[in-house]
Short mmCIF file of N, CA and C and ligand atoms in Angstrom, two decimals:
data_model
loop_
_atom_site.label_atom_id
_atom_site.label_comp_id
_atom_site.label_asym_id
_atom_site.label_seq_id
_atom_site.Cartn_x
_atom_site.Cartn_y
_atom_site.Cartn_z
N MET E 185 -40.84 -25.54 34.23
CA MET E 185 -39.75 -25.21 35.18
C MET E 185 -40.34 -25.01 36.57
N LYS E 186 -39.78 -25.72 37.56
CA LYS E 186 -40.29 -25.61 38.93
C LYS E 186 -39.88 -24.26 39.52
N LYS E 187 -40.82 -23.63 40.20
CA LYS E 187 -40.55 -22.33 40.82
C LYS E 187 -39.66 -22.53 42.05
N HIS E 188 -38.64 -21.67 42.17
CA HIS E 188 -37.75 -21.71 43.34
C HIS E 188 -38.55 -21.34 44.59
N ASP E 189 -38.18 -21.94 45.72
CA ASP E 189 -38.89 -21.70 47.00
C ASP E 189 -38.98 -20.23 47.39
N GLU E 190 -37.95 -19.47 47.02
CA GLU E 190 -37.92 -18.07 47.46
C GLU E 190 -38.62 -17.12 46.48
N VAL E 191 -39.17 -17.70 45.42
CA VAL E 191 -39.88 -16.87 44.44
C VAL E 191 -41.37 -16.86 44.76
N ASP E 192 -41.92 -15.67 44.82
CA ASP E 192 -43.35 -15.55 45.11
C ASP E 192 -44.15 -15.75 43.82
N LYS E 193 -43.83 -14.95 42.83
CA LYS E 193 -44.59 -14.98 41.58
C LYS E 193 -43.64 -14.83 40.40
N ILE E 194 -43.82 -15.64 39.38
CA ILE E 194 -42.99 -15.46 38.17
C ILE E 194 -43.59 -14.31 37.35
N LEU E 195 -42.79 -13.29 37.10
CA LEU E 195 -43.27 -12.14 36.31
C LEU E 195 -43.03 -12.35 34.83
N PHE E 196 -41.83 -12.84 34.49
CA PHE E 196 -41.47 -13.05 33.09
C PHE E 196 -40.82 -14.43 32.97
N SER E 197 -41.46 -15.30 32.21
CA SER E 197 -40.95 -16.66 32.02
C SER E 197 -39.75 -16.61 31.07
N GLN E 198 -39.06 -17.73 31.00
CA GLN E 198 -37.92 -17.84 30.09
C GLN E 198 -38.36 -17.54 28.65
N GLU E 199 -39.51 -18.05 28.26
CA GLU E 199 -40.01 -17.85 26.89
C GLU E 199 -40.32 -16.37 26.65
N GLN E 200 -40.97 -15.73 27.62
CA GLN E 200 -41.29 -14.30 27.46
C GLN E 200 -40.01 -13.46 27.37
N LEU E 201 -39.02 -13.81 28.19
CA LEU E 201 -37.76 -13.07 28.17
C LEU E 201 -37.09 -13.23 26.81
N GLU E 202 -37.02 -14.47 26.33
CA GLU E 202 -36.33 -14.71 25.06
C GLU E 202 -37.02 -14.00 23.90
N LYS E 203 -38.34 -13.99 23.92
CA LYS E 203 -39.10 -13.35 22.85
C LYS E 203 -38.83 -11.83 22.83
N ARG E 204 -38.93 -11.22 24.01
CA ARG E 204 -38.73 -9.77 24.09
C ARG E 204 -37.28 -9.39 23.76
N ILE E 205 -36.34 -10.22 24.26
CA ILE E 205 -34.93 -9.90 24.00
C ILE E 205 -34.61 -10.01 22.51
N SER E 206 -35.27 -10.93 21.82
CA SER E 206 -35.01 -11.01 20.37
C SER E 206 -35.51 -9.74 19.67
N GLU E 207 -36.57 -9.13 20.20
CA GLU E 207 -37.02 -7.85 19.63
C GLU E 207 -36.00 -6.74 19.92
N LEU E 208 -35.38 -6.81 21.09
CA LEU E 208 -34.36 -5.81 21.43
C LEU E 208 -33.13 -5.98 20.53
N SER E 209 -32.80 -7.22 20.18
CA SER E 209 -31.67 -7.44 19.26
C SER E 209 -31.96 -6.82 17.90
N VAL E 210 -33.20 -6.90 17.47
CA VAL E 210 -33.61 -6.30 16.18
C VAL E 210 -33.42 -4.78 16.25
N TRP E 211 -33.78 -4.20 17.39
CA TRP E 211 -33.60 -2.75 17.58
C TRP E 211 -32.12 -2.39 17.46
N VAL E 212 -31.26 -3.20 18.08
CA VAL E 212 -29.82 -2.93 18.03
C VAL E 212 -29.33 -3.04 16.58
N ASN E 213 -29.74 -4.08 15.88
CA ASN E 213 -29.33 -4.26 14.48
C ASN E 213 -29.73 -3.07 13.63
N GLU E 214 -30.95 -2.61 13.85
CA GLU E 214 -31.49 -1.48 13.09
C GLU E 214 -30.74 -0.18 13.44
N THR E 215 -30.50 0.02 14.73
CA THR E 215 -29.87 1.26 15.21
C THR E 215 -28.44 1.42 14.68
N TYR E 216 -27.71 0.31 14.59
CA TYR E 216 -26.28 0.42 14.26
C TYR E 216 -25.94 -0.12 12.87
N LYS E 217 -26.94 -0.37 12.04
CA LYS E 217 -26.69 -1.06 10.76
C LYS E 217 -25.76 -0.30 9.81
N ASP E 218 -25.75 1.03 9.91
CA ASP E 218 -24.93 1.79 8.97
C ASP E 218 -23.54 2.13 9.50
N GLU E 219 -23.24 1.65 10.70
CA GLU E 219 -21.94 1.98 11.31
C GLU E 219 -20.83 1.11 10.73
N LYS E 220 -19.68 1.72 10.54
CA LYS E 220 -18.57 0.98 9.95
C LYS E 220 -17.73 0.28 11.01
N GLU E 221 -17.56 0.96 12.14
CA GLU E 221 -16.75 0.39 13.23
C GLU E 221 -17.59 -0.57 14.06
N PRO E 222 -16.99 -1.59 14.63
CA PRO E 222 -17.76 -2.49 15.50
C PRO E 222 -18.36 -1.76 16.71
N LEU E 223 -19.55 -2.17 17.08
CA LEU E 223 -20.20 -1.62 18.27
C LEU E 223 -19.50 -2.20 19.50
N ILE E 224 -19.21 -1.35 20.48
CA ILE E 224 -18.64 -1.85 21.73
C ILE E 224 -19.79 -2.03 22.74
N VAL E 225 -20.05 -3.28 23.04
CA VAL E 225 -21.16 -3.64 23.93
C VAL E 225 -20.58 -3.80 25.33
N VAL E 226 -21.01 -2.90 26.23
CA VAL E 226 -20.43 -2.87 27.58
C VAL E 226 -21.41 -3.46 28.59
N GLY E 227 -21.12 -4.65 29.07
CA GLY E 227 -21.97 -5.27 30.07
C GLY E 227 -21.50 -4.89 31.46
N LEU E 228 -22.46 -4.52 32.30
CA LEU E 228 -22.11 -4.22 33.70
C LEU E 228 -22.28 -5.50 34.51
N LEU E 229 -21.15 -6.02 34.94
CA LEU E 229 -21.16 -7.28 35.69
C LEU E 229 -21.61 -7.03 37.12
N LYS E 230 -22.24 -8.01 37.79
CA LYS E 230 -22.47 -9.31 37.20
C LYS E 230 -23.86 -9.42 36.61
N GLY E 231 -24.74 -8.54 37.03
CA GLY E 231 -26.17 -8.70 36.76
C GLY E 231 -26.56 -8.74 35.29
N ALA E 232 -25.80 -8.03 34.44
CA ALA E 232 -26.21 -7.92 33.04
C ALA E 232 -25.88 -9.16 32.22
N LEU E 233 -25.13 -10.08 32.81
CA LEU E 233 -24.59 -11.19 32.02
C LEU E 233 -25.65 -12.06 31.30
N PRO E 234 -26.65 -12.58 32.00
CA PRO E 234 -27.63 -13.41 31.28
C PRO E 234 -28.36 -12.64 30.16
N PHE E 235 -28.72 -11.40 30.43
CA PHE E 235 -29.39 -10.56 29.42
C PHE E 235 -28.47 -10.33 28.23
N MET E 236 -27.24 -9.97 28.51
CA MET E 236 -26.29 -9.68 27.43
C MET E 236 -26.04 -10.91 26.56
N MET E 237 -25.89 -12.06 27.20
CA MET E 237 -25.61 -13.29 26.45
C MET E 237 -26.77 -13.66 25.52
N GLN E 238 -27.99 -13.40 25.98
CA GLN E 238 -29.15 -13.67 25.13
C GLN E 238 -29.27 -12.62 24.03
N LEU E 239 -29.02 -11.37 24.39
CA LEU E 239 -29.16 -10.25 23.44
C LEU E 239 -28.23 -10.40 22.24
N ILE E 240 -26.98 -10.76 22.51
CA ILE E 240 -25.99 -10.79 21.42
C ILE E 240 -26.22 -11.95 20.45
N LYS E 241 -26.99 -12.95 20.87
CA LYS E 241 -27.28 -14.06 19.96
C LYS E 241 -28.02 -13.58 18.72
N GLY E 242 -28.78 -12.49 18.88
CA GLY E 242 -29.55 -11.97 17.75
C GLY E 242 -28.83 -10.89 16.95
N PHE E 243 -27.59 -10.58 17.30
CA PHE E 243 -26.89 -9.48 16.61
C PHE E 243 -26.45 -9.90 15.21
N GLU E 244 -26.73 -9.03 14.26
CA GLU E 244 -26.22 -9.22 12.90
C GLU E 244 -25.18 -8.16 12.58
N ILE E 245 -24.89 -7.34 13.55
CA ILE E 245 -23.89 -6.28 13.38
C ILE E 245 -22.55 -6.77 13.92
N ASP E 246 -21.51 -6.04 13.55
CA ASP E 246 -20.18 -6.36 14.05
C ASP E 246 -20.06 -5.78 15.45
N CYS E 247 -19.60 -6.56 16.42
CA CYS E 247 -19.50 -6.03 17.77
C CYS E 247 -18.31 -6.59 18.54
N ILE E 248 -17.96 -5.86 19.57
CA ILE E 248 -16.90 -6.26 20.49
C ILE E 248 -17.52 -6.26 21.87
N LEU E 249 -17.29 -7.31 22.63
CA LEU E 249 -17.86 -7.37 23.98
C LEU E 249 -16.83 -6.89 24.99
N ASP E 250 -17.29 -6.07 25.90
CA ASP E 250 -16.41 -5.63 26.98
C ASP E 250 -17.24 -5.53 28.25
N PHE E 251 -16.57 -5.42 29.39
CA PHE E 251 -17.27 -5.48 30.67
C PHE E 251 -16.71 -4.46 31.65
N MET E 252 -17.58 -4.04 32.55
CA MET E 252 -17.13 -3.22 33.69
C MET E 252 -17.73 -3.81 34.96
N ILE E 253 -17.00 -3.66 36.03
CA ILE E 253 -17.58 -3.92 37.35
C ILE E 253 -17.48 -2.61 38.12
N VAL E 254 -18.61 -2.11 38.57
CA VAL E 254 -18.61 -0.90 39.38
C VAL E 254 -19.29 -1.23 40.71
N SER E 255 -18.84 -0.60 41.75
CA SER E 255 -19.51 -0.84 43.03
C SER E 255 -20.05 0.48 43.55
N SER E 256 -21.24 0.43 44.06
CA SER E 256 -21.89 1.64 44.59
C SER E 256 -21.65 1.70 46.09
N TYR E 257 -21.39 2.88 46.54
CA TYR E 257 -21.19 3.04 47.97
C TYR E 257 -22.42 3.52 48.71
N GLY E 258 -23.42 3.91 48.00
CA GLY E 258 -24.64 4.39 48.68
C GLY E 258 -24.61 5.89 48.88
N ASP E 259 -25.70 6.40 49.43
CA ASP E 259 -25.94 7.84 49.46
C ASP E 259 -25.17 8.60 50.52
N ASN E 260 -24.69 7.89 51.52
CA ASN E 260 -24.03 8.61 52.61
C ASN E 260 -22.60 9.01 52.28
N PHE E 261 -22.12 8.62 51.11
CA PHE E 261 -20.81 9.08 50.67
C PHE E 261 -21.02 10.24 49.69
N GLN E 262 -19.92 10.93 49.43
CA GLN E 262 -20.01 12.08 48.52
C GLN E 262 -20.62 11.69 47.19
N SER E 263 -21.63 12.41 46.80
CA SER E 263 -22.41 11.99 45.64
C SER E 263 -21.62 11.99 44.33
N THR E 264 -20.58 12.81 44.29
CA THR E 264 -19.81 12.86 43.03
C THR E 264 -18.85 11.69 42.93
N ASN E 265 -18.68 10.97 43.99
CA ASN E 265 -17.59 10.00 44.02
C ASN E 265 -18.02 8.64 44.57
N ASN E 266 -19.29 8.32 44.40
CA ASN E 266 -19.75 7.11 45.10
C ASN E 266 -19.83 5.86 44.24
N VAL E 267 -19.22 5.89 43.07
CA VAL E 267 -19.13 4.66 42.29
C VAL E 267 -17.66 4.38 42.03
N LYS E 268 -17.24 3.20 42.42
CA LYS E 268 -15.83 2.84 42.26
C LYS E 268 -15.72 1.83 41.12
N ILE E 269 -14.74 2.04 40.23
CA ILE E 269 -14.52 1.08 39.16
C ILE E 269 -13.64 -0.05 39.68
N ILE E 270 -14.18 -1.26 39.66
CA ILE E 270 -13.43 -2.43 40.12
C ILE E 270 -12.74 -3.08 38.91
N LEU E 271 -13.47 -3.08 37.78
CA LEU E 271 -12.90 -3.59 36.53
C LEU E 271 -13.26 -2.61 35.43
N ASP E 272 -12.24 -2.17 34.70
CA ASP E 272 -12.49 -1.18 33.64
C ASP E 272 -12.44 -1.85 32.26
N LEU E 273 -12.90 -1.11 31.26
CA LEU E 273 -12.87 -1.60 29.88
C LEU E 273 -11.42 -1.88 29.48
N ASP E 274 -11.22 -2.82 28.56
CA ASP E 274 -9.83 -3.11 28.20
C ASP E 274 -9.40 -2.44 26.90
N ARG E 275 -10.13 -1.39 26.50
CA ARG E 275 -9.75 -0.70 25.27
C ARG E 275 -10.15 0.77 25.32
N ASP E 276 -9.57 1.51 24.38
CA ASP E 276 -9.89 2.92 24.24
C ASP E 276 -11.22 3.04 23.49
N ILE E 277 -12.12 3.88 23.98
CA ILE E 277 -13.43 3.99 23.33
C ILE E 277 -13.61 5.31 22.59
N THR E 278 -12.54 6.08 22.47
CA THR E 278 -12.63 7.36 21.76
C THR E 278 -13.18 7.14 20.35
N ASN E 279 -14.24 7.91 20.04
CA ASN E 279 -14.83 7.83 18.70
C ASN E 279 -15.54 6.52 18.36
N LYS E 280 -15.83 5.72 19.35
CA LYS E 280 -16.51 4.43 19.12
C LYS E 280 -17.98 4.53 19.58
N ASN E 281 -18.81 3.67 19.01
CA ASN E 281 -20.20 3.58 19.46
C ASN E 281 -20.27 2.62 20.64
N ILE E 282 -20.88 3.10 21.71
CA ILE E 282 -20.95 2.33 22.95
C ILE E 282 -22.41 2.03 23.28
N LEU E 283 -22.67 0.78 23.62
CA LEU E 283 -24.00 0.40 24.11
C LEU E 283 -23.81 -0.21 25.50
N ILE E 284 -24.32 0.48 26.51
CA ILE E 284 -24.24 -0.05 27.89
C ILE E 284 -25.42 -1.00 28.11
N VAL E 285 -25.12 -2.18 28.60
CA VAL E 285 -26.16 -3.19 28.86
C VAL E 285 -26.32 -3.36 30.38
N GLU E 286 -27.54 -3.14 30.85
CA GLU E 286 -27.86 -3.28 32.28
C GLU E 286 -29.04 -4.22 32.43
N GLU E 287 -29.17 -4.82 33.59
CA GLU E 287 -30.33 -5.70 33.81
C GLU E 287 -31.52 -4.92 34.36
N ILE E 288 -31.24 -3.87 35.13
CA ILE E 288 -32.35 -3.07 35.68
C ILE E 288 -31.84 -1.65 35.98
N ILE E 289 -32.67 -0.67 35.72
CA ILE E 289 -32.36 0.69 36.17
C ILE E 289 -33.38 1.03 37.25
N ASP E 290 -32.86 1.38 38.41
CA ASP E 290 -33.72 1.69 39.55
C ASP E 290 -33.64 3.20 39.81
N THR E 291 -32.78 3.65 40.71
CA THR E 291 -32.64 5.10 40.91
C THR E 291 -31.92 5.74 39.73
N GLY E 292 -31.08 4.97 39.07
CA GLY E 292 -30.30 5.51 37.95
C GLY E 292 -28.94 6.03 38.39
N GLN E 293 -28.64 5.93 39.68
CA GLN E 293 -27.40 6.53 40.19
C GLN E 293 -26.14 5.81 39.68
N THR E 294 -26.20 4.50 39.59
CA THR E 294 -25.04 3.76 39.09
C THR E 294 -24.76 4.17 37.65
N LEU E 295 -25.79 4.14 36.84
CA LEU E 295 -25.60 4.46 35.42
C LEU E 295 -25.23 5.92 35.20
N GLU E 296 -25.70 6.79 36.05
CA GLU E 296 -25.35 8.21 35.90
C GLU E 296 -23.83 8.36 36.01
N LYS E 297 -23.25 7.67 36.98
CA LYS E 297 -21.80 7.74 37.18
C LYS E 297 -21.05 7.06 36.03
N VAL E 298 -21.52 5.88 35.64
CA VAL E 298 -20.85 5.15 34.56
C VAL E 298 -20.89 5.98 33.28
N LYS E 299 -22.04 6.57 33.02
CA LYS E 299 -22.20 7.39 31.81
C LYS E 299 -21.22 8.57 31.82
N LYS E 300 -21.11 9.20 32.98
CA LYS E 300 -20.20 10.35 33.10
C LYS E 300 -18.75 9.91 32.84
N ILE E 301 -18.36 8.79 33.42
CA ILE E 301 -16.99 8.28 33.25
C ILE E 301 -16.72 7.97 31.77
N LEU E 302 -17.70 7.32 31.11
CA LEU E 302 -17.48 6.91 29.71
C LEU E 302 -17.56 8.10 28.76
N LEU E 303 -18.45 9.05 29.03
CA LEU E 303 -18.55 10.23 28.15
C LEU E 303 -17.27 11.06 28.19
N ALA E 304 -16.59 11.04 29.33
CA ALA E 304 -15.33 11.79 29.45
C ALA E 304 -14.27 11.23 28.50
N ARG E 305 -14.47 10.00 28.05
CA ARG E 305 -13.50 9.38 27.13
C ARG E 305 -13.86 9.64 25.66
N LYS E 306 -14.86 10.48 25.45
CA LYS E 306 -15.25 10.96 24.12
C LYS E 306 -15.61 9.86 23.10
N PRO E 307 -16.59 9.04 23.44
CA PRO E 307 -17.06 8.08 22.44
C PRO E 307 -17.84 8.81 21.34
N LYS E 308 -18.05 8.13 20.22
CA LYS E 308 -18.86 8.73 19.14
C LYS E 308 -20.32 8.81 19.59
N SER E 309 -20.79 7.76 20.24
CA SER E 309 -22.16 7.75 20.76
C SER E 309 -22.22 6.84 21.97
N LEU E 310 -23.23 7.07 22.81
CA LEU E 310 -23.41 6.21 23.99
C LEU E 310 -24.90 6.00 24.20
N LYS E 311 -25.31 4.76 24.14
CA LYS E 311 -26.71 4.44 24.39
C LYS E 311 -26.80 3.42 25.51
N ILE E 312 -28.01 3.35 26.08
CA ILE E 312 -28.25 2.45 27.22
C ILE E 312 -29.42 1.53 26.90
N ILE E 313 -29.19 0.24 27.11
CA ILE E 313 -30.28 -0.73 26.98
C ILE E 313 -30.40 -1.45 28.31
N THR E 314 -31.62 -1.58 28.81
CA THR E 314 -31.83 -2.30 30.06
C THR E 314 -32.97 -3.29 29.88
N LEU E 315 -32.86 -4.42 30.55
CA LEU E 315 -33.93 -5.40 30.45
C LEU E 315 -35.16 -4.89 31.21
N LEU E 316 -34.93 -4.41 32.44
CA LEU E 316 -36.06 -3.93 33.24
C LEU E 316 -35.93 -2.44 33.54
N GLU E 317 -37.03 -1.77 33.46
CA GLU E 317 -37.10 -0.33 33.74
C GLU E 317 -38.00 -0.16 34.96
N LYS E 318 -37.39 0.32 36.09
CA LYS E 318 -38.16 0.52 37.34
C LYS E 318 -38.17 2.03 37.63
N LYS E 319 -39.05 2.73 36.92
CA LYS E 319 -39.04 4.21 36.94
C LYS E 319 -39.37 4.82 38.29
N ILE E 320 -40.10 4.07 39.08
CA ILE E 320 -40.72 4.62 40.28
C ILE E 320 -39.74 5.24 41.29
N HIS E 321 -38.50 4.70 41.34
CA HIS E 321 -37.52 5.25 42.29
C HIS E 321 -36.47 6.15 41.63
N ARG E 322 -36.71 6.55 40.38
CA ARG E 322 -35.68 7.28 39.64
C ARG E 322 -35.33 8.59 40.34
N LYS E 323 -34.03 8.80 40.59
CA LYS E 323 -33.57 10.03 41.26
C LYS E 323 -32.70 10.86 40.33
N THR E 324 -32.54 10.40 39.10
CA THR E 324 -31.64 11.06 38.16
C THR E 324 -32.39 11.24 36.84
N ASP E 325 -31.76 11.91 35.90
CA ASP E 325 -32.44 12.00 34.60
C ASP E 325 -31.87 10.97 33.62
N ILE E 326 -31.48 9.84 34.16
CA ILE E 326 -31.00 8.73 33.34
C ILE E 326 -32.19 7.87 32.90
N PHE E 327 -32.35 7.74 31.59
CA PHE E 327 -33.39 6.87 31.05
C PHE E 327 -32.78 6.01 29.94
N PRO E 328 -33.24 4.78 29.81
CA PRO E 328 -32.67 3.93 28.77
C PRO E 328 -33.15 4.36 27.38
N ASP E 329 -32.38 4.05 26.36
CA ASP E 329 -32.82 4.28 24.99
C ASP E 329 -33.90 3.27 24.61
N ILE E 330 -33.80 2.09 25.20
CA ILE E 330 -34.85 1.07 25.03
C ILE E 330 -34.79 0.12 26.22
N TYR E 331 -35.94 -0.44 26.57
CA TYR E 331 -35.96 -1.43 27.66
C TYR E 331 -36.85 -2.61 27.28
N GLY E 332 -36.68 -3.69 28.05
CA GLY E 332 -37.47 -4.89 27.79
C GLY E 332 -38.86 -4.80 28.38
N PHE E 333 -38.91 -4.63 29.68
CA PHE E 333 -40.19 -4.57 30.38
C PHE E 333 -40.13 -3.50 31.47
N GLU E 334 -41.27 -2.85 31.71
CA GLU E 334 -41.34 -1.92 32.83
C GLU E 334 -41.94 -2.66 34.02
N ILE E 335 -41.35 -2.44 35.21
CA ILE E 335 -41.93 -3.05 36.41
C ILE E 335 -42.26 -1.97 37.43
N GLY E 336 -43.06 -2.33 38.42
CA GLY E 336 -43.46 -1.37 39.45
C GLY E 336 -42.54 -1.44 40.66
N ASP E 337 -43.08 -1.11 41.81
CA ASP E 337 -42.29 -1.06 43.03
C ASP E 337 -42.19 -2.45 43.64
N GLU E 338 -41.38 -3.29 43.05
CA GLU E 338 -41.23 -4.65 43.58
C GLU E 338 -39.78 -5.08 43.43
N PHE E 339 -39.37 -5.97 44.33
CA PHE E 339 -38.01 -6.47 44.28
C PHE E 339 -38.00 -7.78 43.50
N VAL E 340 -37.22 -7.81 42.46
CA VAL E 340 -37.24 -8.98 41.57
C VAL E 340 -35.90 -9.70 41.55
N ILE E 341 -35.97 -10.99 41.29
CA ILE E 341 -34.77 -11.83 41.27
C ILE E 341 -34.79 -12.75 40.04
N GLY E 342 -33.63 -13.25 39.72
CA GLY E 342 -33.51 -14.19 38.60
C GLY E 342 -33.00 -13.53 37.33
N PHE E 343 -32.49 -14.33 36.40
CA PHE E 343 -31.98 -13.87 35.12
C PHE E 343 -30.99 -12.70 35.32
N GLY E 344 -30.08 -12.89 36.26
CA GLY E 344 -29.06 -11.87 36.54
C GLY E 344 -29.34 -11.03 37.76
N LEU E 345 -30.61 -10.91 38.10
CA LEU E 345 -30.97 -10.07 39.26
C LEU E 345 -30.78 -10.89 40.54
N ASP E 346 -30.17 -10.25 41.52
CA ASP E 346 -29.75 -11.01 42.70
C ASP E 346 -30.39 -10.54 43.98
N LEU E 347 -30.32 -11.44 44.96
CA LEU E 347 -30.57 -11.09 46.34
C LEU E 347 -29.27 -11.44 47.05
N LYS E 348 -28.52 -10.44 47.46
CA LYS E 348 -27.20 -10.63 48.09
C LYS E 348 -26.34 -11.60 47.26
N ASP E 349 -26.32 -11.37 45.98
CA ASP E 349 -25.49 -12.13 45.04
C ASP E 349 -26.02 -13.54 44.72
N ARG E 350 -27.13 -13.94 45.32
CA ARG E 350 -27.71 -15.26 45.03
C ARG E 350 -28.83 -15.13 44.01
N LEU E 351 -29.22 -16.24 43.44
CA LEU E 351 -30.42 -16.40 42.61
C LEU E 351 -30.32 -15.77 41.22
N ARG E 352 -29.12 -15.35 40.83
CA ARG E 352 -28.95 -14.77 39.49
C ARG E 352 -29.17 -15.82 38.41
N ASN E 353 -29.01 -17.08 38.78
CA ASN E 353 -29.04 -18.16 37.79
C ASN E 353 -30.44 -18.56 37.34
N LEU E 354 -31.48 -18.15 38.04
CA LEU E 354 -32.83 -18.56 37.65
C LEU E 354 -33.09 -18.13 36.21
N PRO E 355 -33.71 -19.00 35.39
CA PRO E 355 -33.90 -18.66 33.98
C PRO E 355 -35.10 -17.73 33.73
N TYR E 356 -35.82 -17.40 34.79
CA TYR E 356 -36.98 -16.49 34.69
C TYR E 356 -36.78 -15.36 35.69
N ILE E 357 -37.68 -14.35 35.64
CA ILE E 357 -37.65 -13.26 36.62
C ILE E 357 -38.90 -13.35 37.47
N GLY E 358 -38.69 -13.31 38.79
CA GLY E 358 -39.83 -13.38 39.69
C GLY E 358 -39.71 -12.40 40.83
N THR E 359 -40.79 -12.27 41.59
CA THR E 359 -40.73 -11.41 42.79
C THR E 359 -40.22 -12.26 43.95
N TYR E 360 -39.54 -11.61 44.86
CA TYR E 360 -38.98 -12.30 46.01
C TYR E 360 -40.06 -12.51 47.06
N LYS E 361 -40.06 -13.72 47.62
CA LYS E 361 -41.06 -14.05 48.63
C LYS E 361 -40.62 -13.51 49.98
N ILE E 362 -41.33 -12.54 50.48
CA ILE E 362 -40.99 -12.00 51.80
C ILE E 362 -41.72 -12.85 52.84
N GLU E 363 -40.92 -13.43 53.76
CA GLU E 363 -41.51 -14.34 54.75
C GLU E 363 -42.54 -13.61 55.60
N LYS E 364 -43.70 -14.23 55.73
CA LYS E 364 -44.75 -13.65 56.59
C LYS E 364 -44.40 -13.96 58.05
N GLN E 365 -44.63 -12.98 58.94
CA GLN E 365 -44.32 -13.17 60.38
C GLN E 365 -45.33 -14.14 61.02
P1 IMP J 56 -29.54 2.11 40.58
O1 IMP J 56 -28.18 2.72 40.67
O2 IMP J 56 -30.40 2.51 41.76
O3 IMP J 56 -30.26 2.32 39.27
O4 IMP J 56 -29.32 0.58 40.84
C1 IMP J 56 -29.21 -0.35 39.88
C2 IMP J 56 -28.78 -1.64 40.55
O5 IMP J 56 -29.61 -1.93 41.69
C3 IMP J 56 -29.02 -2.79 39.61
O6 IMP J 56 -27.88 -3.02 38.80
C4 IMP J 56 -29.29 -3.92 40.57
O7 IMP J 56 -28.09 -4.52 40.96
C5 IMP J 56 -29.91 -3.29 41.79
N1 IMP J 56 -31.39 -3.47 41.85
C6 IMP J 56 -32.35 -2.52 41.75
N2 IMP J 56 -33.58 -3.05 41.85
C7 IMP J 56 -33.41 -4.39 41.99
C8 IMP J 56 -34.31 -5.51 42.12
O8 IMP J 56 -35.55 -5.38 42.12
N3 IMP J 56 -33.74 -6.73 42.23
C9 IMP J 56 -32.39 -6.93 42.24
N4 IMP J 56 -31.51 -5.92 42.11
C10 IMP J 56 -32.01 -4.66 42.00
MG1 MG J 57 -26.53 -5.34 40.52
#
């Protein structure tokens, strides 16, 4: 696969991503194998889409796919109210097992709000799976139940991760090439 011009270095190839994600599917199968009700898999659009689509291919459990779109307003707005739901789940989650699927956790602020909103609806359980874990900027006590890969202080693109909504389609994850002056 030819590297995109704006990619500096490929961190995780398509093959590496697929291999690790199949291990994550095994974890999901193991975690929910004794549950009677279908697992509600909640993808946070748009970034989680490629990860979620690969992850569910390995599911042997019964599941229902659902999606949310949330938008973050940033830190200069009231901290209790800075995530707006643009698209909500299309079903009641009371007493259901919920697995939130994210492509990356950075500060954790988005997920902290989403978790609070969903917990208020009294699910039976709520777990978080993320493809990338970027602990270095964490400002909350939000941590995933499992993650694919840990990365350092770098901006990454591809496989759902975007730069101003572009480059999500790349089949690998790479670092963004910052133009030298
Ligand atoms: P958080 O609320 O700070 O955890 O932000 C999570 C969101 O920030 C992710 O869903 C991504 O959209 C975005 N994000 C954080 N780091 C990166 C990155 O390295 N590349 C692309 N998007 C990122
Ligand atoms: Mg995003």
